[in-house]
mmCIF file with all atom_site columns, C-alpha atoms in Angstrom:
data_model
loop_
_atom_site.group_PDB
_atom_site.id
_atom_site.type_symbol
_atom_site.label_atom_id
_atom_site.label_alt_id
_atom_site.label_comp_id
_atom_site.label_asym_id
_atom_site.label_entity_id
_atom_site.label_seq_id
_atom_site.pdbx_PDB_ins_code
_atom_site.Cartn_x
_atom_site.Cartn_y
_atom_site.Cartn_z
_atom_site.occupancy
_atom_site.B_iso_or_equiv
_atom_site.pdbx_formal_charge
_atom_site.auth_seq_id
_atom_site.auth_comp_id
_atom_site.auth_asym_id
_atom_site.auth_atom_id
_atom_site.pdbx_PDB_model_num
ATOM 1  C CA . UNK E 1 1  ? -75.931 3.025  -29.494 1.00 78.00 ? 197 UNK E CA 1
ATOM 2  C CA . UNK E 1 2  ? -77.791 2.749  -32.879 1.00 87.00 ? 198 UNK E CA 1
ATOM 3  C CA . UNK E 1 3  ? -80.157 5.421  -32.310 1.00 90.00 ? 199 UNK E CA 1
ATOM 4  C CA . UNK E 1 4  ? -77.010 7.434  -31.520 1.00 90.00 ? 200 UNK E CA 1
ATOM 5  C CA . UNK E 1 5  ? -75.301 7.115  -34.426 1.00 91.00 ? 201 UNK E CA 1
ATOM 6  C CA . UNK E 1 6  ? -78.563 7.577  -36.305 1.00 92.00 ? 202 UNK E CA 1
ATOM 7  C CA . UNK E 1 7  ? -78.501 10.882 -35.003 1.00 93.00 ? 203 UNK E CA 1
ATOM 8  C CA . UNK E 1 8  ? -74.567 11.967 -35.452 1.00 93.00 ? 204 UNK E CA 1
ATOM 9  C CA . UNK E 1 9  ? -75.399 10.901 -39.501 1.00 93.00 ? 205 UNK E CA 1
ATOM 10 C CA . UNK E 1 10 ? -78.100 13.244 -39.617 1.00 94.00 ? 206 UNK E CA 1
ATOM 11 C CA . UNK E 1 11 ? -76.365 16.277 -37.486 1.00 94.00 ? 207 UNK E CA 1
ATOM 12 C CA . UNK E 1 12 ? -73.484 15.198 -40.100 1.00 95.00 ? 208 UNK E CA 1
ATOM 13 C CA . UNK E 1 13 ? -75.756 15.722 -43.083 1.00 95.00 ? 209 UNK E CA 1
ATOM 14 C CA . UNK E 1 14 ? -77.667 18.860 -42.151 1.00 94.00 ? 210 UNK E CA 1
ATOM 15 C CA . UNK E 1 15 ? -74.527 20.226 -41.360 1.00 91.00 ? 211 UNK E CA 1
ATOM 16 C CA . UNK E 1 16 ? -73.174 19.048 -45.327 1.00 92.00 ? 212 UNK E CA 1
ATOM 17 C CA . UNK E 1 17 ? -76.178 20.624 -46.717 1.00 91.00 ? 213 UNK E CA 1
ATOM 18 C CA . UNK E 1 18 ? -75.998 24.015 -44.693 1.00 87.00 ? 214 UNK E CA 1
ATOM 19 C CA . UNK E 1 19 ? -71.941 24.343 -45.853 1.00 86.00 ? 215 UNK E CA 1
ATOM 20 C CA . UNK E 1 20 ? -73.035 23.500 -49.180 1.00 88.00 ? 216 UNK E CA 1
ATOM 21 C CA . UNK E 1 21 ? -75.931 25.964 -49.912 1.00 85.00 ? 217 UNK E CA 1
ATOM 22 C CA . UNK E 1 22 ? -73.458 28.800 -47.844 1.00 83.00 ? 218 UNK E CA 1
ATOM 23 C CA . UNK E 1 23 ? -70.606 28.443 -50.441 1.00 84.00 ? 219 UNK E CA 1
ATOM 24 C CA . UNK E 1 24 ? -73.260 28.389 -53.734 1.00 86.00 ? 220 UNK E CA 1
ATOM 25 C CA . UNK E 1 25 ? -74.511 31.869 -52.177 1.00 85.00 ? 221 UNK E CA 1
ATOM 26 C CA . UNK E 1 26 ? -71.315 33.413 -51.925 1.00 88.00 ? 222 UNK E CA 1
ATOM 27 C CA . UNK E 1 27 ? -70.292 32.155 -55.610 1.00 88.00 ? 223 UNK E CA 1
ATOM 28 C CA . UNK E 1 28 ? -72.719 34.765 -56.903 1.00 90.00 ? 224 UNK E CA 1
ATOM 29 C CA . UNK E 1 29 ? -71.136 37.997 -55.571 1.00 93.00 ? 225 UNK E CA 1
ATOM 30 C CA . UNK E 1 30 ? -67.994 39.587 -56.730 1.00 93.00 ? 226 UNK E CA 1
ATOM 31 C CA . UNK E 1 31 ? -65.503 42.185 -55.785 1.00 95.00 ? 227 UNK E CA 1
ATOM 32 C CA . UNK E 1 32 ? -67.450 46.023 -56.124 1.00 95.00 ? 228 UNK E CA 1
ATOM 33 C CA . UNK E 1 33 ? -70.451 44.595 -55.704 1.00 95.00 ? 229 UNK E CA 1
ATOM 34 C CA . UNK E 1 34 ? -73.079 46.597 -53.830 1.00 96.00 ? 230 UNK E CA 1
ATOM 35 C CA . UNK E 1 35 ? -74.972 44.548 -51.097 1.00 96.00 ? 231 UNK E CA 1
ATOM 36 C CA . UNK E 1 36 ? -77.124 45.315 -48.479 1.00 96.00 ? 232 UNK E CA 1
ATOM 37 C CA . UNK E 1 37 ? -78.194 42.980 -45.361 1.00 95.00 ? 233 UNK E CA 1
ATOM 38 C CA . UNK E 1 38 ? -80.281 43.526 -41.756 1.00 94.00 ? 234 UNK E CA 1
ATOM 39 C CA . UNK E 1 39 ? -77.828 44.102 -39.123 1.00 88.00 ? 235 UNK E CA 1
ATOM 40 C CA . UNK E 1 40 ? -78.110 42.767 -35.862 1.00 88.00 ? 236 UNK E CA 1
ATOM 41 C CA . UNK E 1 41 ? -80.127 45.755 -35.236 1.00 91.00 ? 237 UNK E CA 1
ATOM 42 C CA . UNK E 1 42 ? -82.268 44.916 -38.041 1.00 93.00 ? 238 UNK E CA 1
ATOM 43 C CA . UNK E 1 43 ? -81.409 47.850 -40.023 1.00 93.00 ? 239 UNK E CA 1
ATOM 44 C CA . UNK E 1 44 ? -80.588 47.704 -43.599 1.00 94.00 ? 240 UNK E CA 1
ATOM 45 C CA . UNK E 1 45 ? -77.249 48.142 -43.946 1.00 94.00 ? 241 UNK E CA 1
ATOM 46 C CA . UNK E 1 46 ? -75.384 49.350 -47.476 1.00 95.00 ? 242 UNK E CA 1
ATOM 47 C CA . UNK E 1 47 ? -71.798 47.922 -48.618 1.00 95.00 ? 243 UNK E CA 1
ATOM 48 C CA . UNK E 1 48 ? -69.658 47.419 -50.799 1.00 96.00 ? 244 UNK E CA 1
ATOM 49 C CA . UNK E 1 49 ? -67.946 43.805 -51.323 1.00 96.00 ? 245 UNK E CA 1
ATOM 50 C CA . UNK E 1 50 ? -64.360 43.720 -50.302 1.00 96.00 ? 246 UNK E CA 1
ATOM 51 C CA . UNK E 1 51 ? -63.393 40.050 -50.042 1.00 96.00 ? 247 UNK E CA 1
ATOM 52 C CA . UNK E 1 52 ? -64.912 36.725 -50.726 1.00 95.00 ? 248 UNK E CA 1
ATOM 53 C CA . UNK E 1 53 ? -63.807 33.726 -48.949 1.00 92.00 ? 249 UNK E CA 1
ATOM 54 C CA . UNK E 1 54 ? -65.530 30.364 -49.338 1.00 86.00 ? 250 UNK E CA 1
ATOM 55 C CA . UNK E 1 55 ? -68.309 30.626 -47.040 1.00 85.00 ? 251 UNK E CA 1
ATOM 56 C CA . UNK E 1 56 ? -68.034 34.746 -45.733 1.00 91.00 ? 252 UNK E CA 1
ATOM 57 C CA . UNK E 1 57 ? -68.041 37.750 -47.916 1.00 95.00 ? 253 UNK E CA 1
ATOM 58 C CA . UNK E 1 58 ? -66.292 41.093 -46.176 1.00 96.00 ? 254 UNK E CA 1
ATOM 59 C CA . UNK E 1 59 ? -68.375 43.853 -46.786 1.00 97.00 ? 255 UNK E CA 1
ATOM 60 C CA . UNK E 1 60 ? -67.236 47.434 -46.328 1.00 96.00 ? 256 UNK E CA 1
ATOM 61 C CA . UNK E 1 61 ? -70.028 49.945 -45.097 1.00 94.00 ? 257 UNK E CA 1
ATOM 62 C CA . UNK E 1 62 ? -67.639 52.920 -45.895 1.00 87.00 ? 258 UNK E CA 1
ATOM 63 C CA . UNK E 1 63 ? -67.920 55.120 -43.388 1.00 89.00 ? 259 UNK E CA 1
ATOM 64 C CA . UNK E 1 64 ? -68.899 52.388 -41.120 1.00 87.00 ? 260 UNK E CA 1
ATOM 65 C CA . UNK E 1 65 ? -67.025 49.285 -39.734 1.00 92.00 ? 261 UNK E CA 1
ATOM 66 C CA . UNK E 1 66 ? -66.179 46.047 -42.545 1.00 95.00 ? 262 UNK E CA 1
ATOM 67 C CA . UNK E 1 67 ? -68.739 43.019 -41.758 1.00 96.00 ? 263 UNK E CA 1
ATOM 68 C CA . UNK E 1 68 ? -67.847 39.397 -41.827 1.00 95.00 ? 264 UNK E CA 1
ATOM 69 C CA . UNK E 1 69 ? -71.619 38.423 -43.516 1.00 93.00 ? 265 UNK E CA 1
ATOM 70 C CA . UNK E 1 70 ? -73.078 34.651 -44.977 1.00 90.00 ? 266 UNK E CA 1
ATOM 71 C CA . UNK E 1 71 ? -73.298 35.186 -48.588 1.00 89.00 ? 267 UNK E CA 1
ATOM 72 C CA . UNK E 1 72 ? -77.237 33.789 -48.086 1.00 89.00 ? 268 UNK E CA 1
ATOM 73 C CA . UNK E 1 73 ? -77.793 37.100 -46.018 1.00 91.00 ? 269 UNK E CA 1
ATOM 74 C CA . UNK E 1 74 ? -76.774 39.245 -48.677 1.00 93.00 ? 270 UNK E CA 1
ATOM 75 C CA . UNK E 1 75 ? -78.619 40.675 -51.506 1.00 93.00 ? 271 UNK E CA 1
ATOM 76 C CA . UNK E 1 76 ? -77.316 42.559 -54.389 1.00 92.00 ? 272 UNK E CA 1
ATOM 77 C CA . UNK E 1 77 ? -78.231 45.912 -55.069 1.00 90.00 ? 273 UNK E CA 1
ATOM 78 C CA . UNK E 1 78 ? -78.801 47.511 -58.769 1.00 79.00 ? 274 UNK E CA 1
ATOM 79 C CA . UNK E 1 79 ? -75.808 49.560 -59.902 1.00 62.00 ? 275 UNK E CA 1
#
């Protein structure tokens, strides 16, 4: 039972810190940014930031479809 919960706390934690260092990456991008990120084809894919929620920036890949993407997957892109 100990060894349980042992485990639950640490699931509990790791899951903290992951939600933690997702919203401090998305706190550095702004509407009109450009980004780019690997697609699931791992392709580099060019956008343009839409939206940012707390932990999911929408990037629009004008003509292409509007990603849902982790703010740590993202990397700006000079002006």
């Amino acid at each position: 039972r100990e060894l349980h919960l042992s485990i639950r706390r640490q699931r509990q934690m790791c899951i903290r810190d992951r939600n933690h260092i997702a919203k401090q990456a998305v706190r550095k991008f702004l509407i009109g940014d450009k980004v780019s990120f690997v697609d699931r084809n791992k392709r580099r894919t060019h956008g343009i930031v839409e939206k940012v929620n707390k932990k999911y920036i929408i990037v629009n890949t004008h003509p292409g479809p509007k990603w849902r993407i982790p703010g740590n997957m993202l990397e700006q892109e000079s002006a």
